[in-house]
XYZ file of C-alpha atoms in Angstrom:
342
model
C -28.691 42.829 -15.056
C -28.256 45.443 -17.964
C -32.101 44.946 -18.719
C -32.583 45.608 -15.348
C -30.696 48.784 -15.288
C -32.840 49.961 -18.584
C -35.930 49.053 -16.862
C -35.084 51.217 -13.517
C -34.153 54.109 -16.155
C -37.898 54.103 -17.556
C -38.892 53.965 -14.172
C -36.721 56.965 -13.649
C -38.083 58.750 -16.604
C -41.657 58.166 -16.069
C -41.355 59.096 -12.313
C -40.350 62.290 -13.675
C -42.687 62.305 -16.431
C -45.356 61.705 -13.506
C -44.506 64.573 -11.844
C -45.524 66.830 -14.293
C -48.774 65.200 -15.589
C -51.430 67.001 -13.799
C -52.695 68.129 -17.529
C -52.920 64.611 -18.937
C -55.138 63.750 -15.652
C -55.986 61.042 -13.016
C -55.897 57.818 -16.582
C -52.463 59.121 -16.838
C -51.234 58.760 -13.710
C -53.377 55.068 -12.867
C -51.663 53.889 -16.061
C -47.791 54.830 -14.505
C -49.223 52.814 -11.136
C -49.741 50.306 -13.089
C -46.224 50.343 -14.936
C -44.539 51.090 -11.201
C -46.467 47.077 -9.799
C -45.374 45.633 -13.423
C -41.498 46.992 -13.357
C -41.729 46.148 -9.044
C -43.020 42.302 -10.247
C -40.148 41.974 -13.252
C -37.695 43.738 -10.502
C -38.376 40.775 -8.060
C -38.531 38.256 -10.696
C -35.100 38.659 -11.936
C -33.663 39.150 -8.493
C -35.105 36.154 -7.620
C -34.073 34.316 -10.303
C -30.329 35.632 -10.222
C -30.193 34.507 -6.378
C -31.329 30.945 -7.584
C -28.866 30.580 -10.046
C -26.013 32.015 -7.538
C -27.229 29.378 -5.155
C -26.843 26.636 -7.697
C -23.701 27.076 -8.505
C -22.273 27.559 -4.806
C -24.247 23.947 -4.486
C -22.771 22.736 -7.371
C -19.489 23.674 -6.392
C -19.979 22.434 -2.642
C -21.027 18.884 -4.394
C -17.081 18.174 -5.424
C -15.699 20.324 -1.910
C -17.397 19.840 1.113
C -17.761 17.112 3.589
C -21.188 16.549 2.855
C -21.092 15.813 -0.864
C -23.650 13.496 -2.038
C -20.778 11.304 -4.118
C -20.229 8.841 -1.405
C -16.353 7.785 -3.034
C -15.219 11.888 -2.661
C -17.138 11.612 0.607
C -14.966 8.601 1.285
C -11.512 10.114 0.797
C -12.522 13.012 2.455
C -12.816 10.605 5.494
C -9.534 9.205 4.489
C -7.985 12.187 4.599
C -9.498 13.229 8.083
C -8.098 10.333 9.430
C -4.582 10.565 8.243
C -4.799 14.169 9.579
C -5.655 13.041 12.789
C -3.563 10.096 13.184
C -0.435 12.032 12.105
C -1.628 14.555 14.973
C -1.780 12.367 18.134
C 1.569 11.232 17.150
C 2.861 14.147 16.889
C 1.249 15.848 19.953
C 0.509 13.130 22.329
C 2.251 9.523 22.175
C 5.321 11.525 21.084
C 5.005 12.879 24.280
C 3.964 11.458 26.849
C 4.189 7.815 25.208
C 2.658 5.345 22.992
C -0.076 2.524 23.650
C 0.141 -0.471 23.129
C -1.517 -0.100 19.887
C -4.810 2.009 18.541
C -7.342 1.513 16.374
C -9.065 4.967 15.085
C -12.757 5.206 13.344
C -14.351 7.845 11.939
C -18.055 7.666 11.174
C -19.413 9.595 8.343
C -23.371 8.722 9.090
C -22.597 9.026 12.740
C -20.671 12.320 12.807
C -18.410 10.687 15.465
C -14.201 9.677 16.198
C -13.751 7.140 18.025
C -10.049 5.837 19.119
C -9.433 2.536 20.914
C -6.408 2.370 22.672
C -4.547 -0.857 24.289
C -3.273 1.136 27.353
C -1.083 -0.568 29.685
C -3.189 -0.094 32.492
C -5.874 2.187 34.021
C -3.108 4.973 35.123
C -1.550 4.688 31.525
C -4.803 5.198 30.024
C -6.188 8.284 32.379
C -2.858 9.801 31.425
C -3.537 9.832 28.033
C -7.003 10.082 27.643
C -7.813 13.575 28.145
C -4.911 14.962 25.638
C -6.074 12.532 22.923
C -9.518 13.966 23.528
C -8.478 17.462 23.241
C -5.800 16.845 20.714
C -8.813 15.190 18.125
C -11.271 18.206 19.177
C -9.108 20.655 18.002
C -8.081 18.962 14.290
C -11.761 18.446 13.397
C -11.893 22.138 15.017
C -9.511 23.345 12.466
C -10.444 20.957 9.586
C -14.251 22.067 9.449
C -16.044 18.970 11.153
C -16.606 20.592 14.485
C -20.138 18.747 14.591
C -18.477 15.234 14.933
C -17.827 14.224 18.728
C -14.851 12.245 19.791
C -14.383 9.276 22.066
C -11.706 7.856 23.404
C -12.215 4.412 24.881
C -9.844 1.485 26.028
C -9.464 -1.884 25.079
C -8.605 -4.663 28.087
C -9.411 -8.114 26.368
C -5.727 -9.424 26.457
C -6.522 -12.559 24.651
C -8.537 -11.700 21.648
C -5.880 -9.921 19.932
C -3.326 -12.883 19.330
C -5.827 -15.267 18.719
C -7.540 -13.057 15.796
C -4.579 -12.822 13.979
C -3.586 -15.987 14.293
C -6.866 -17.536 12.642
C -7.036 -15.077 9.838
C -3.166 -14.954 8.873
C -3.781 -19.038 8.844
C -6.584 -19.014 6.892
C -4.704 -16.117 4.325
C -2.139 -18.919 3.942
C -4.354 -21.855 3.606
C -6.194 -19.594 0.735
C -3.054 -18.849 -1.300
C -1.770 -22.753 -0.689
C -5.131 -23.809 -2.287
C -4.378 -21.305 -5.449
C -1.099 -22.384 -5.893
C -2.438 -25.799 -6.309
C -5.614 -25.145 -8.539
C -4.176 -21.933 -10.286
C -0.165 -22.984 -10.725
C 0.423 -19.528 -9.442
C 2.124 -18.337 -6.404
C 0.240 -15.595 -4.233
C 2.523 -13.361 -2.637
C 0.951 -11.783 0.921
C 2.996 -8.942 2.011
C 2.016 -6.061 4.537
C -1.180 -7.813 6.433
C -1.269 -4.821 9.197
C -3.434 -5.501 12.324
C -5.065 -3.561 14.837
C -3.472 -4.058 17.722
C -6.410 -3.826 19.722
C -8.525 -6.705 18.837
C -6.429 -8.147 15.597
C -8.241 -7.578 12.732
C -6.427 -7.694 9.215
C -6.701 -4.275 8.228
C -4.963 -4.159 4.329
C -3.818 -7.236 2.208
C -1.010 -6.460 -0.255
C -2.130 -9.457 -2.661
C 0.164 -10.279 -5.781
C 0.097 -13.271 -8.449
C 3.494 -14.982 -9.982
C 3.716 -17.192 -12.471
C 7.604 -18.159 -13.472
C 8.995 -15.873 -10.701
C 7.017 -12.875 -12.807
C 4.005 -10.414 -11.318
C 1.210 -11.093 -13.067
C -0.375 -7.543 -14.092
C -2.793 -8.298 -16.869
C -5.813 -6.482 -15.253
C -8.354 -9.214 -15.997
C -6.360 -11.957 -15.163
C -5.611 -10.416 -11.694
C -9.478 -9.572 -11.099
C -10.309 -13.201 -11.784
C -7.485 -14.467 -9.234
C -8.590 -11.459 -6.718
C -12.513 -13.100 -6.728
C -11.188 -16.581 -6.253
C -9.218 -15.578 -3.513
C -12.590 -13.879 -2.042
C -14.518 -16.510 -2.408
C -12.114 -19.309 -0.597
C -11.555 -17.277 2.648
C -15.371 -16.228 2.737
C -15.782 -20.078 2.413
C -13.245 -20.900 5.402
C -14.507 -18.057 7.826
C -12.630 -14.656 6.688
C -14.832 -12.105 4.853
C -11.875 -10.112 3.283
C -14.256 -7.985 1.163
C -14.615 -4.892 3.056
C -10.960 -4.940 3.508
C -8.669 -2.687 1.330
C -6.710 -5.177 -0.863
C -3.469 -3.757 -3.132
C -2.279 -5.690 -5.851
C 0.895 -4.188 -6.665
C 3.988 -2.758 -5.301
C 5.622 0.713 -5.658
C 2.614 2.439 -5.988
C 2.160 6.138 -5.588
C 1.150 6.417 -2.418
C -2.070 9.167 -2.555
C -3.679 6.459 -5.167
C -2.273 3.186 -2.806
C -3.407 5.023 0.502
C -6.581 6.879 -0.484
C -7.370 6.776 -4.495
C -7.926 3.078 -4.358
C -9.714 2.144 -1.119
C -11.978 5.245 -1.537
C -12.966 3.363 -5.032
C -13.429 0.554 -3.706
C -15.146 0.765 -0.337
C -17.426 4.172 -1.553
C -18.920 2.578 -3.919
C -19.496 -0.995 -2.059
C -20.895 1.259 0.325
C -23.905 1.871 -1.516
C -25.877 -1.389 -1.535
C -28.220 -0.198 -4.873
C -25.255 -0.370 -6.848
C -24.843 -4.367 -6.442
C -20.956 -3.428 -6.342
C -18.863 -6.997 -4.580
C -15.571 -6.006 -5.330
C -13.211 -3.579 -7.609
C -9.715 -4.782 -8.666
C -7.379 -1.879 -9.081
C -4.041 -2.109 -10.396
C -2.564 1.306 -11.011
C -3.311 4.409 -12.296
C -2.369 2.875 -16.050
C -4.806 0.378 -15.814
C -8.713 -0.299 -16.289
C -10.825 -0.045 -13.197
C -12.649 -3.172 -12.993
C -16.021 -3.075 -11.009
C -17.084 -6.628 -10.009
C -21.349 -6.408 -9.336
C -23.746 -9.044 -8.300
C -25.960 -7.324 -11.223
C -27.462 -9.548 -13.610
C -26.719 -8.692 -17.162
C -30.311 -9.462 -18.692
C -31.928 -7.187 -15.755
C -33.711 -4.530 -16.816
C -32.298 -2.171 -14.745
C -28.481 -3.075 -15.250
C -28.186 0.054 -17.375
C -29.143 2.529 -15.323
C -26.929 1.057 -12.323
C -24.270 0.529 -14.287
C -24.734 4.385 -15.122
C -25.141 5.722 -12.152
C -21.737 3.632 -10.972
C -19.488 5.473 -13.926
C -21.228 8.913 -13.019
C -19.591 8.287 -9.887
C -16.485 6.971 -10.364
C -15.731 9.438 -13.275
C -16.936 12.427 -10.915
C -15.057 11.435 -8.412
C -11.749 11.857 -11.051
C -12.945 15.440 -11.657
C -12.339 15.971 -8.353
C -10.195 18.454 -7.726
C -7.964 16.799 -5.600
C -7.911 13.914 -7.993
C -7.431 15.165 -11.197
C -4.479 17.356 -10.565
C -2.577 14.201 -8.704
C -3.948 12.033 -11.548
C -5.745 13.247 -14.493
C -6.152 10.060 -16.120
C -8.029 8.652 -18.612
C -9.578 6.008 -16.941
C -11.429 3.120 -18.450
C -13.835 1.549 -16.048
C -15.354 -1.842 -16.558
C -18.338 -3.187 -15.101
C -18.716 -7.097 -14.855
C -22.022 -8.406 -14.234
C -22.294 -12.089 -11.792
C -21.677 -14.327 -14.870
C -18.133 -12.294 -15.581
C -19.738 -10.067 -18.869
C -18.899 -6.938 -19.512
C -21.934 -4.667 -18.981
C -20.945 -1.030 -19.953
């Protein structure tokens, strides 16, 4: 900008200089036309260029801010966050109020640019009651929280016999799984906390610890290895667990237990290039281990396994992130045959 300001002096002083050149002649005065298009050209140049560089740093900035960032793991606890802003709302402001379901299952869609909440009403009256203020009530948070462009629906849920019947087969085949590692392993797998929607039954979290002698296991590879075995026997008896957040300690803070973790985990599985199974993460304290389907002789396992800590360790400059926890963090990448590949 200050050679820009010099610049529109000479043009200044030449204009002047212009003015009074009738005895130099009509050369004279083509040359300063000639000066006025070249300083005009550098003028737009340089404005140009300054409005370009502006606009790359408001993108820049907007990559680790907005809803729409391109890291899908921030993108991810955005979402997180959405939801826990409108959950906390409609109890507040509606079942508070007027009275609760009998349960709810809420999903936001990122790709979709939609909310959708399933309620268990007791019956048509109940739900017509309680419909049109959960409606509103949703509007109005994405309203205030920036995501006006996602729509809302608010459906019910009648089947009265798939909900019991769910649970029951996948808390059965939990058990089954941790009777089978107590056997192979000579460890005891402690299931606390196996939430369920209470609108068709699904296992929504697994608190999954390892004892050995009455003690937690927390050796971070030792738990990863117990985490994929435990994966692998309830995909094998019917119960894909993967795509369900899975804790592995208690007493955790609860931004990295309720957001940190499953935004890991899930934003990265997400993204089907990256090969990415499973993650096992401890605590804060700990490594992040990365479980892939990658093989480690493929050519390409570098630049996936890359792109996967570019990710993971933007994600911790988050803003959000780093002031709650600003680390280190040692991430670990495990190819299919269990190596370490970064």
């Amino acid at each position: 900008m200050e050679k820009l300001n010099k610049n529109i002096k000479i043009m200044l002083q030449l204009t002047t200089l212009g003015k009074n050149a009738n005895i130099l002649g009509d050369d004279f005065l083509k040359k300063i036309s000639m000066l006025f298009i070249l300083f005009g050209m550098l003028f737009f140049v340089v404005a140009c260029t300054s409005n370009k560089t502006n606009n790359e740093m408001e993108s820049s900035d907007n990559n680790v801010t907005s809803k729409g960032s391109p890291n899908n793991l921030i993108s991810y606890y955005e979402t997180i966050k959405l939801e826990n802003a409108i959950e906390s709302s409609i109890n507040k402001n509606v079942f508070k109020k007027k009275g609760h379901p009998n349960g709810y299952d809420l999903t936001l869609s990122r790709e979709k640019k939609e909310v959708i909440l399933v309620i268990r009403p007791y019956s048509k009256k109940n739900f017509n009651y309680l419909k049109d203020d959960l409606q509103s009530n949703i509007e109005e948070v994405l309203q205030t929280k920036k995501y006006g462009d996602y729509k809302v629906k608010v459906l019910a849920y009648w089947n009265d016999t798939n909900q019991p019947e769910r649970q029951k087969r996948e808390e059965k085949i939990i058990q089954e799984v941790a009777n089978e590692m107590k056997k192979i392993d000579k460890i005891d797998v402690l299931l606390t906390g196996t939430p369920y929607s209470a609108t068709d039954g699904r296992i929504v979290q697994v608190d999954l610890m390892f004892y050995r002698n009455d003690k937690e296991i927390i050796e971070p590879n030792e738990v990863n290895n117990f985490h994929k075995e435990f994966l692998k026997l309830a995909q094998e008896k019917g119960f894909n667990v993967k795509d369900i957040p899975i804790r592995f300690k208690s007493n955790l803070k609860r931004d990295w237990d309720m957001k940190v973790m499953p935004s890991i985990d899930q934003g990265l599985k997400e993204i089907k290039d990256l090969k990415v199974t499973s993650t096992t993460i401890i605590d804060d304290q700990n490594p992040i281990i990365i479980n892939s389907s990658i093989d480690s002789t493929d050519k390409k396992a570098k630049e996936i396994v890359k792109r996967i800590e570019e990710l993971t360790n933007e994600f911790f400059q988050y803003k959000q992130i780093k002031k709650s926890f600003p680390g280190p963090y040692e991430i670990h990448v495990l190819s299919k045959d269990n190596k370490k590949i970064n």
